[in-house]
Short mmCIF file of C-alpha atoms in Angstrom, two decimals:
data_model
loop_
_atom_site.label_atom_id
_atom_site.label_comp_id
_atom_site.label_asym_id
_atom_site.label_seq_id
_atom_site.Cartn_x
_atom_site.Cartn_y
_atom_site.Cartn_z
CA MET A 29 -23.40 3.73 -13.43
CA ASP A 30 -21.17 0.97 -14.80
CA LEU A 31 -18.20 0.83 -12.41
CA HIS A 32 -16.01 -1.31 -14.59
CA ALA A 33 -16.04 0.91 -17.70
CA PRO A 34 -14.26 3.95 -16.16
CA LEU A 35 -11.95 1.94 -13.94
CA GLY A 36 -10.75 -0.37 -16.68
CA GLN A 37 -9.93 2.09 -19.49
CA GLU A 38 -6.32 2.89 -18.81
CA ARG A 39 -4.72 -0.49 -18.10
CA LYS A 40 -2.69 -0.71 -21.36
CA ASP A 41 0.55 0.70 -19.99
CA LYS A 42 0.44 -0.26 -16.37
CA SER A 43 3.70 -1.21 -14.72
CA GLU A 44 4.55 -2.70 -11.40
CA ARG A 45 5.26 -0.20 -8.73
CA LYS A 46 7.06 -0.49 -5.46
CA SER A 47 6.06 1.21 -2.29
CA ARG A 48 7.25 1.00 1.22
CA PHE A 49 5.40 0.63 4.37
CA GLY A 50 4.68 3.31 6.96
CA LEU A 51 5.10 2.48 10.58
CA SER A 52 3.04 3.95 13.38
CA THR A 53 4.64 3.41 16.77
CA VAL A 54 2.35 3.01 19.74
CA THR A 55 3.68 4.39 23.01
CA SER A 56 2.56 3.13 26.42
CA ALA A 57 0.51 5.50 28.54
CA PHE A 58 2.92 4.95 31.40
CA ALA A 59 5.91 6.17 29.42
CA VAL A 60 8.56 8.22 31.20
CA LEU A 61 7.46 11.81 31.88
CA THR A 62 9.97 14.22 30.50
CA LEU A 63 10.55 17.79 29.43
CA VAL A 64 11.67 17.85 25.86
CA GLY A 65 13.19 20.63 23.80
CA LEU A 66 14.27 20.19 20.24
CA SER A 67 17.94 21.06 20.05
CA ALA A 68 18.71 20.57 16.41
CA TRP A 69 17.69 22.75 13.51
CA THR A 70 18.78 23.45 9.99
CA SER A 71 20.85 26.47 9.08
CA LEU A 72 19.78 27.79 5.71
CA SER A 73 20.84 30.65 3.45
CA PRO A 74 18.09 33.32 3.40
CA SER A 75 18.91 34.22 -0.19
CA ALA A 76 18.17 30.70 -1.39
CA LEU A 77 14.81 30.34 0.32
CA ARG A 78 11.37 31.89 0.25
CA SER A 79 10.20 31.79 3.86
CA GLU A 80 6.66 31.17 5.07
CA PRO A 81 5.40 32.37 8.47
CA PRO A 82 6.53 30.10 11.30
CA ILE A 83 4.00 27.70 12.78
CA ASN A 84 3.97 27.71 16.58
CA LEU A 85 3.21 24.18 17.75
CA THR A 86 3.29 24.87 21.48
CA PRO A 87 0.77 22.49 23.11
CA ARG A 88 -2.21 23.81 24.99
CA PRO A 89 -1.87 23.78 28.79
CA PRO A 90 -3.44 20.76 30.49
CA GLU A 91 -7.01 21.02 31.66
CA THR A 92 -7.79 21.09 35.36
CA ALA A 93 -7.83 17.53 36.72
CA VAL A 94 -11.11 16.13 37.99
CA VAL A 95 -10.93 15.41 41.72
CA ALA A 96 -12.96 12.20 41.63
CA GLU A 97 -12.24 10.43 38.34
CA ASP A 98 -14.34 7.58 37.03
CA THR A 99 -11.82 5.23 35.44
CA ALA A 100 -14.22 2.50 34.42
CA ASP A 101 -14.18 3.46 30.75
CA ARG A 102 -10.57 4.54 30.53
CA ARG A 103 -8.39 2.51 28.19
CA PRO A 104 -4.95 1.24 29.31
CA THR A 105 -3.36 3.67 26.83
CA ASP A 106 -5.08 6.77 28.23
CA PRO A 107 -2.71 9.20 30.04
CA PRO A 108 -3.03 9.87 33.77
CA ALA A 109 -5.59 12.52 34.70
CA GLY A 110 -4.37 16.11 34.52
CA LEU A 111 -1.46 15.43 32.13
CA ALA A 112 -1.47 16.68 28.56
CA THR A 113 -0.48 14.48 25.66
CA SER A 114 2.11 15.75 23.23
CA GLY A 115 3.24 14.86 19.74
CA PRO A 116 6.86 14.65 18.58
CA ASN A 117 6.82 18.21 17.17
CA ASP A 118 5.04 19.88 20.07
CA GLY A 119 7.06 22.56 21.84
CA ALA A 120 8.83 23.57 18.63
CA VAL A 121 8.64 26.47 16.23
CA VAL A 122 8.45 25.02 12.74
CA ARG A 123 9.34 27.12 9.70
CA ARG A 124 8.67 25.70 6.24
CA THR A 125 10.55 27.29 3.37
CA THR A 126 10.38 26.69 -0.36
CA THR A 127 13.57 26.62 -2.41
CA ALA A 128 13.90 28.05 -5.90
CA ASP A 129 13.33 24.58 -7.41
CA GLY A 130 10.06 24.12 -5.50
CA ASN A 131 11.28 21.74 -2.81
CA VAL A 132 10.13 22.29 0.77
CA VAL A 133 12.63 22.48 3.64
CA THR A 134 11.40 22.30 7.24
CA THR A 135 13.39 24.01 10.02
CA PHE A 136 12.79 23.22 13.69
CA SER A 137 13.87 25.59 16.47
CA PRO A 138 13.38 24.98 20.20
CA ASN A 139 10.55 26.44 22.23
CA ALA A 140 9.83 25.81 25.91
CA ARG A 141 7.15 23.34 26.93
CA THR A 142 4.68 24.12 29.68
CA GLY A 143 4.82 21.41 32.32
CA PRO A 144 5.19 17.62 32.12
CA VAL A 145 3.55 15.79 29.23
CA ILE A 146 3.26 12.29 27.86
CA ILE A 147 5.43 12.06 24.74
CA GLY A 148 4.11 9.77 22.03
CA SER A 149 3.76 9.22 18.33
CA ALA A 150 0.71 10.35 16.39
CA PRO A 151 -2.35 8.53 17.76
CA THR A 152 -4.84 6.72 15.59
CA GLN A 153 -8.57 7.20 15.95
CA ASP A 154 -10.42 5.53 18.80
CA PRO A 155 -12.56 2.81 17.16
CA ARG A 156 -15.50 3.91 19.30
CA LEU A 157 -15.45 7.27 17.48
CA ALA A 158 -14.41 6.00 14.05
CA GLY A 159 -17.48 7.39 12.29
CA GLN A 160 -16.84 10.94 13.54
CA PRO A 161 -14.12 13.35 12.35
CA ASN A 162 -11.42 14.78 14.58
CA GLU A 163 -12.25 18.50 14.76
CA ASP A 164 -8.53 19.35 14.92
CA LEU A 165 -8.16 17.85 11.43
CA ILE A 166 -10.98 19.88 9.86
CA GLU A 167 -10.74 23.23 8.08
CA LEU A 168 -14.10 24.98 7.81
CA THR A 169 -14.43 26.64 4.39
CA ASP A 170 -17.18 27.99 2.16
CA THR A 171 -16.92 24.72 0.22
CA GLY A 172 -17.34 22.58 3.33
CA GLU A 173 -15.16 20.67 5.76
CA LEU A 174 -11.71 20.06 4.29
CA PRO A 175 -8.92 17.95 5.78
CA THR A 176 -6.01 19.80 7.36
CA VAL A 177 -2.97 19.22 9.55
CA ALA A 178 -3.61 19.88 13.24
CA ALA A 179 -1.67 22.53 15.15
CA SER A 180 0.25 19.69 16.85
CA GLY A 181 1.42 18.37 13.47
CA LEU A 182 -1.02 15.43 13.50
CA ARG A 183 -2.02 14.47 9.94
CA PRO A 184 -5.24 12.85 8.69
CA VAL A 185 -3.15 10.11 7.05
CA ASP A 186 -1.87 9.12 10.49
CA PHE A 187 -4.98 9.62 12.60
CA TYR A 188 -7.44 7.82 10.30
CA ALA A 189 -5.05 5.00 9.37
CA ARG A 190 -5.99 1.45 10.27
CA PRO A 191 -3.59 0.12 12.96
CA TRP A 192 -1.48 -2.90 12.05
CA SER A 193 0.91 -5.24 13.86
CA GLY A 194 4.18 -3.56 12.89
CA ALA A 195 5.63 -6.96 11.99
CA ARG A 196 8.05 -7.28 9.07
CA GLY A 197 6.22 -10.15 7.40
CA THR A 198 4.55 -10.19 4.00
CA ARG A 199 1.89 -7.48 3.80
CA ILE A 200 -0.89 -6.83 1.31
CA ALA A 201 -3.32 -3.93 0.98
CA ILE A 202 -6.41 -4.34 -1.19
CA VAL A 203 -8.43 -1.27 -2.16
CA ILE A 204 -11.99 -1.70 -3.41
CA GLY A 205 -13.26 1.43 -5.16
CA GLY A 206 -16.47 2.91 -6.45
CA ILE A 207 -18.14 3.02 -3.04
CA GLY A 208 -21.18 5.28 -3.35
CA LEU A 209 -21.81 4.66 -7.06
CA SER A 210 -24.08 1.68 -6.48
CA GLN A 211 -26.18 1.20 -3.37
CA THR A 212 -26.09 -2.59 -3.72
CA GLY A 213 -22.35 -2.71 -4.35
CA SER A 214 -21.57 -0.27 -1.54
CA GLN A 215 -23.70 -2.16 0.95
CA MET A 216 -22.20 -5.52 -0.05
CA ALA A 217 -18.61 -4.23 0.14
CA ILE A 218 -19.04 -2.80 3.65
CA ARG A 219 -21.01 -5.83 4.87
CA ASP A 220 -19.03 -8.69 3.32
CA LEU A 221 -15.43 -7.50 3.08
CA PRO A 222 -13.16 -8.00 6.10
CA GLU A 223 -12.33 -4.80 7.98
CA ASP A 224 -8.68 -4.87 6.85
CA ILE A 225 -9.71 -4.19 3.23
CA THR A 226 -9.44 -0.48 2.31
CA LEU A 227 -12.49 1.11 0.68
CA ALA A 228 -12.26 3.92 -1.89
CA PHE A 229 -15.22 6.31 -2.02
CA ALA A 230 -16.10 7.89 -5.37
CA ALA A 231 -16.48 11.66 -4.91
CA THR A 232 -19.32 11.56 -7.46
CA GLY A 233 -21.25 8.93 -5.51
CA ASN A 234 -24.41 9.21 -3.41
CA SER A 235 -25.05 8.94 0.35
CA LEU A 236 -21.31 9.11 0.95
CA GLN A 237 -21.59 10.38 4.51
CA ARG A 238 -23.74 7.43 5.53
CA TRP A 239 -21.50 4.90 3.80
CA MET A 240 -18.42 6.53 5.35
CA GLN A 241 -19.78 6.22 8.87
CA GLU A 242 -20.75 2.57 8.34
CA ALA A 243 -17.38 1.71 6.82
CA ARG A 244 -15.40 3.43 9.55
CA ARG A 245 -17.45 1.86 12.34
CA LYS A 246 -16.82 -1.53 10.71
CA GLY A 247 -13.07 -0.80 10.89
CA HIS A 248 -12.19 -0.06 7.26
CA GLU A 249 -9.59 2.51 6.30
CA ILE A 250 -10.96 4.71 3.52
CA VAL A 251 -9.60 6.88 0.71
CA LEU A 252 -11.36 9.32 -1.61
CA GLN A 253 -11.43 8.80 -5.40
CA VAL A 254 -11.21 12.09 -7.31
CA PRO A 255 -12.12 12.07 -11.04
CA MET A 256 -9.24 13.06 -13.33
CA GLU A 257 -9.00 13.50 -17.09
CA PRO A 258 -8.18 10.46 -19.26
CA PHE A 259 -6.64 10.77 -22.72
CA ASP A 260 -9.97 10.10 -24.47
CA TYR A 261 -11.97 12.71 -22.54
CA PRO A 262 -14.80 13.68 -23.06
CA ALA A 263 -15.72 10.47 -24.89
CA ASN A 264 -14.73 8.75 -21.65
CA ASP A 265 -16.01 11.04 -18.88
CA PRO A 266 -15.11 10.26 -15.23
CA GLY A 267 -18.01 12.42 -14.00
CA ARG A 268 -18.79 15.84 -12.58
CA GLY A 269 -15.95 17.91 -11.22
CA THR A 270 -13.28 16.12 -13.28
CA LEU A 271 -9.83 17.70 -12.96
CA LEU A 272 -8.79 18.75 -16.49
CA ALA A 273 -5.28 19.46 -17.73
CA GLU A 274 -6.34 22.54 -19.70
CA LYS A 275 -8.32 24.15 -16.87
CA THR A 276 -6.80 26.84 -14.65
CA ALA A 277 -5.23 25.92 -11.34
CA ALA A 278 -8.00 27.81 -9.52
CA THR A 279 -10.70 25.78 -11.26
CA ASN A 280 -9.02 22.46 -10.57
CA ILE A 281 -8.38 23.36 -6.93
CA ALA A 282 -12.03 24.36 -6.55
CA ASN A 283 -13.14 21.00 -7.99
CA LEU A 284 -10.65 19.16 -5.78
CA HIS A 285 -12.00 20.90 -2.68
CA GLN A 286 -15.57 20.17 -3.75
CA ALA A 287 -14.64 16.48 -3.90
CA MET A 288 -12.74 16.59 -0.60
CA ALA A 289 -15.71 18.10 1.21
CA GLN A 290 -18.02 15.19 0.37
CA ILE A 291 -16.83 13.13 3.36
CA THR A 292 -14.26 13.16 6.16
CA ASN A 293 -12.11 10.53 7.92
CA TYR A 294 -10.12 9.46 4.86
CA THR A 295 -6.35 8.95 4.77
CA GLY A 296 -5.72 10.07 1.23
CA ILE A 297 -6.72 10.80 -2.36
CA MET A 298 -6.84 8.20 -5.14
CA ASN A 299 -7.14 8.98 -8.83
CA TYR A 300 -10.31 7.91 -10.65
CA MET A 301 -9.05 7.37 -14.21
CA GLY A 302 -6.79 10.35 -15.09
CA ALA A 303 -3.99 9.16 -17.42
CA ARG A 304 -3.74 12.55 -19.14
CA PHE A 305 -4.01 14.66 -16.01
CA LEU A 306 -1.47 12.57 -14.08
CA SER A 307 1.09 13.05 -16.87
CA ASP A 308 0.76 16.86 -17.06
CA ASP A 309 3.26 18.51 -14.70
CA LYS A 310 1.71 21.99 -14.82
CA ALA A 311 -1.77 20.71 -14.02
CA MET A 312 -0.50 18.34 -11.32
CA ASP A 313 1.66 20.82 -9.41
CA PRO A 314 -1.04 22.83 -7.55
CA ILE A 315 -3.13 19.71 -6.92
CA MET A 316 -0.27 17.71 -5.42
CA ARG A 317 0.82 20.67 -3.27
CA ASP A 318 -2.69 21.05 -1.88
CA ILE A 319 -2.94 17.34 -1.09
CA GLY A 320 0.47 17.41 0.58
CA LYS A 321 -0.17 20.45 2.77
CA ARG A 322 -3.41 18.86 4.02
CA GLY A 323 -1.56 15.88 5.47
CA LEU A 324 -2.99 13.34 3.03
CA MET A 325 -1.54 10.43 1.10
CA PHE A 326 -1.86 10.05 -2.67
CA LEU A 327 -2.66 6.57 -3.96
CA ASP A 328 -1.89 6.09 -7.65
CA ASP A 329 -3.95 3.23 -9.12
CA GLY A 330 -1.01 2.31 -11.36
CA SER A 331 -3.02 2.48 -14.57
CA THR A 332 -0.52 4.63 -16.47
CA ALA A 333 3.27 4.51 -16.62
CA ARG A 334 3.28 8.25 -17.47
CA SER A 335 2.04 9.28 -14.04
CA LEU A 336 4.12 11.96 -12.28
CA SER A 337 2.45 11.51 -8.89
CA GLY A 338 5.44 9.76 -7.32
CA ASP A 339 7.85 12.47 -8.47
CA PHE A 340 5.68 15.20 -6.97
CA ALA A 341 5.28 13.31 -3.70
CA LYS A 342 9.05 13.01 -3.31
CA ALA A 343 9.70 16.65 -4.24
CA ILE A 344 6.97 18.13 -2.03
CA GLY A 345 7.24 15.58 0.77
CA PHE A 346 4.02 13.67 1.45
CA PRO A 347 2.98 9.98 1.58
CA HIS A 348 2.53 8.17 -1.71
CA ALA A 349 1.70 4.66 -2.86
CA TYR A 350 1.39 2.84 -6.20
CA ALA A 351 -0.98 -0.02 -6.88
CA ASP A 352 0.76 -3.14 -8.21
CA VAL A 353 -2.19 -5.07 -9.66
CA MET A 354 -5.65 -4.24 -11.00
CA ILE A 355 -7.42 -7.35 -9.77
CA ASP A 356 -10.66 -7.18 -11.77
CA ALA A 357 -9.86 -5.81 -15.21
CA GLN A 358 -11.75 -8.94 -16.23
CA VAL A 359 -14.88 -9.33 -14.10
CA ASP A 360 -14.78 -13.07 -13.71
CA ARG A 361 -14.27 -15.02 -10.49
CA GLN A 362 -11.45 -17.22 -11.76
CA ALA A 363 -9.72 -14.29 -13.46
CA ILE A 364 -9.91 -12.25 -10.25
CA LEU A 365 -8.54 -15.12 -8.15
CA SER A 366 -5.68 -15.47 -10.63
CA LYS A 367 -4.85 -11.77 -10.26
CA LEU A 368 -4.97 -12.10 -6.48
CA ASP A 369 -2.47 -14.96 -6.69
CA GLU A 370 -0.26 -12.67 -8.78
CA LEU A 371 -0.59 -10.02 -6.08
CA GLU A 372 0.59 -12.53 -3.47
CA ARG A 373 3.63 -13.46 -5.57
CA ILE A 374 4.60 -9.79 -5.81
CA ALA A 375 4.14 -9.35 -2.06
CA ARG A 376 6.30 -12.38 -1.24
CA ARG A 377 9.01 -11.10 -3.57
CA ASN A 378 8.96 -7.46 -2.40
CA GLY A 379 7.60 -7.82 1.13
CA GLN A 380 4.41 -5.95 0.27
CA ALA A 381 1.93 -5.29 -2.55
CA ILE A 382 -1.19 -3.24 -3.28
CA GLY A 383 -4.14 -4.44 -5.33
CA VAL A 384 -7.07 -2.33 -6.53
CA GLY A 385 -10.50 -3.29 -7.77
CA ALA A 386 -14.11 -2.14 -7.90
CA ALA A 387 -17.19 -3.02 -5.88
CA PHE A 388 -18.55 -5.68 -8.25
CA ASP A 389 -20.32 -8.68 -6.77
CA GLU A 390 -17.68 -11.00 -8.27
CA THR A 391 -14.79 -8.92 -6.91
CA ILE A 392 -16.20 -8.67 -3.39
CA ALA A 393 -16.91 -12.42 -3.19
CA ALA A 394 -13.50 -13.40 -4.59
CA VAL A 395 -11.56 -11.02 -2.33
CA ALA A 396 -13.42 -12.14 0.80
CA GLU A 397 -12.73 -15.82 0.02
CA TRP A 398 -9.11 -15.37 -1.06
CA ARG A 399 -8.21 -13.07 1.83
CA ASP A 400 -9.10 -15.70 4.44
CA GLU A 401 -6.96 -18.27 2.64
CA ALA A 402 -4.05 -15.83 2.36
CA VAL A 403 -4.20 -15.05 6.09
CA ALA A 404 -3.85 -18.79 6.75
CA ARG A 405 -0.70 -18.70 4.59
CA GLY A 406 0.84 -15.99 6.81
CA ILE A 407 -0.12 -12.85 4.89
CA GLU A 408 -1.00 -9.76 6.93
CA PHE A 409 -3.61 -7.46 5.42
CA VAL A 410 -3.14 -3.77 6.23
CA GLY A 411 -4.70 -0.44 5.39
CA VAL A 412 -3.16 1.02 2.26
CA SER A 413 -1.55 3.93 4.15
CA ALA A 414 0.69 1.40 5.93
CA LEU A 415 2.40 0.66 2.59
CA ALA A 416 2.93 4.26 1.48
CA ASN A 417 6.32 5.94 1.14
CA ASP A 418 6.12 8.76 3.68
CA ASN A 419 8.55 11.15 1.90
CA ARG A 420 8.68 13.48 4.90
CA PRO A 421 10.56 16.74 4.07
#
């Protein structure tokens, strides 16, 4: 399949987008042990809200400690034996309600904890297990394994994110898409690109599970590209399972889930084409709500100024990012390097920038070369989720 044709169709009306970074705080394993209860909650009028069943996030009791513990393989960040770990929302009853205008309001009410715990922020995946999914973040369905938010509140976008320094310097995320469409391109991208480059897997690709495991073990953050309807569909067809504006919500959700089930361990969804679909509010609503409730980010490739993805992300409350530059609309080494220089100028002006491209030989070689030079100039390269607006409700 020609990668460049579908990815380069909708660049006529692209505009620069701004996104903000997400910060994951790492807490020491020897943090102060404490009993925590959440003492603040929102008081809401029952008549204005449509309530959903409360979610009890009480942590599981700690397992029985092993008498003779072998600590040879334990990392410095592992908690002491016999103590449970706990996320910020553990020990609370969380009720999510939807207002008449469709916005989601989250209410926290206190609930007792069971014994001392280590309090920390959402952990990221242990690199030694990067090719395997976290079972707490998997929903088993007839379609396959779908991403979901864990009972503790841990989200896939947090757990599978690539760690970064947390510094406030100039940051760039580069996303190389079309992984799985070409064996040669996929192999070259995973082999030759530095681990801080994000890889986007095409849901219509082949051998995705194998490529996912290799990419994750290498250290790449990954996102999933879902085909969406362009304005000139079907003359320009993104592939099987394309989300179409005129299809029913049930059909589009089924196709979305079919795409989601192809692999695991991704932080979010990225559009693959889709100018028409992204501009249709009725078609977008159920798709964006499903992505949000599953704890995923949405990455908009920035190819159309009509996209409503950012508006939905703010209203529903889930992470969202816009790409600033399509780096290989012209598949030529010098043209790609010129676009990468433009990306750096945007990042130095705004503090951060996101570039997207495809797994062409020219793109992979240019990005690998330019990235090393940019690092020497003080640029930090991060996974794309680090630059997303979180939009927590």
